[in-house]
């Protein structure tokens, strides 16, 4: 049980780091688009 948990954590950790990196890269354009959309709707 503990071994499975460790392997799952080892598998999810790099994925989480990749997602974080992707979000930091995509975060700026997404925020930009969101701001534009918010102005259009306001």
CSV table of C-alpha atoms in Angstrom, one decimal:
chain,number,residue,atom,x,y,z
A,1,UNK,CA,0.0,0.0,0.0
A,2,UNK,CA,2.7,2.4,1.0
A,3,UNK,CA,4.8,1.5,-2.1
A,4,UNK,CA,1.8,2.3,-4.3
A,5,UNK,CA,1.3,5.6,-2.6
A,6,UNK,CA,5.0,6.5,-3.1
A,7,UNK,CA,4.9,5.6,-6.8
A,8,UNK,CA,1.7,7.6,-7.3
A,9,UNK,CA,3.3,10.6,-5.6
A,10,UNK,CA,6.5,10.3,-7.7
A,11,UNK,CA,4.3,10.2,-10.8
A,12,UNK,CA,2.1,13.1,-9.8
A,13,UNK,CA,4.9,15.4,-8.6
A,14,UNK,CA,6.5,16.0,-12.0
A,15,UNK,CA,3.1,16.4,-13.6
A,16,UNK,CA,2.2,19.0,-11.0
A,17,UNK,CA,5.5,20.8,-11.7
A,18,UNK,CA,4.8,20.7,-15.5
A,19,UNK,CA,1.3,22.0,-14.9
A,20,UNK,CA,2.7,24.8,-12.8
A,21,UNK,CA,5.2,25.7,-15.5
A,22,UNK,CA,2.5,25.6,-18.2
A,23,UNK,CA,0.3,27.8,-16.0
A,24,UNK,CA,3.1,30.3,-15.5
A,25,UNK,CA,3.7,30.4,-19.3
A,26,UNK,CA,0.0,30.6,-20.2
A,27,UNK,CA,-1.1,32.7,-17.2
A,28,UNK,CA,-0.1,36.0,-18.7
A,29,UNK,CA,-2.0,35.7,-22.0
A,30,UNK,CA,-5.0,34.2,-20.2
A,31,UNK,CA,-5.1,37.1,-17.8
A,32,UNK,CA,-4.7,39.5,-20.7
A,33,UNK,CA,-7.6,37.9,-22.6
A,34,UNK,CA,-9.7,37.8,-19.4
A,35,UNK,CA,-9.1,41.5,-18.9
A,36,UNK,CA,-10.2,42.3,-22.5
A,37,UNK,CA,-13.3,40.1,-22.1
A,38,UNK,CA,-14.1,41.8,-18.8
A,39,UNK,CA,-13.9,45.2,-20.5
A,40,UNK,CA,-16.1,44.1,-23.4
A,41,UNK,CA,-18.8,42.8,-21.0
A,42,UNK,CA,-18.7,45.7,-18.6
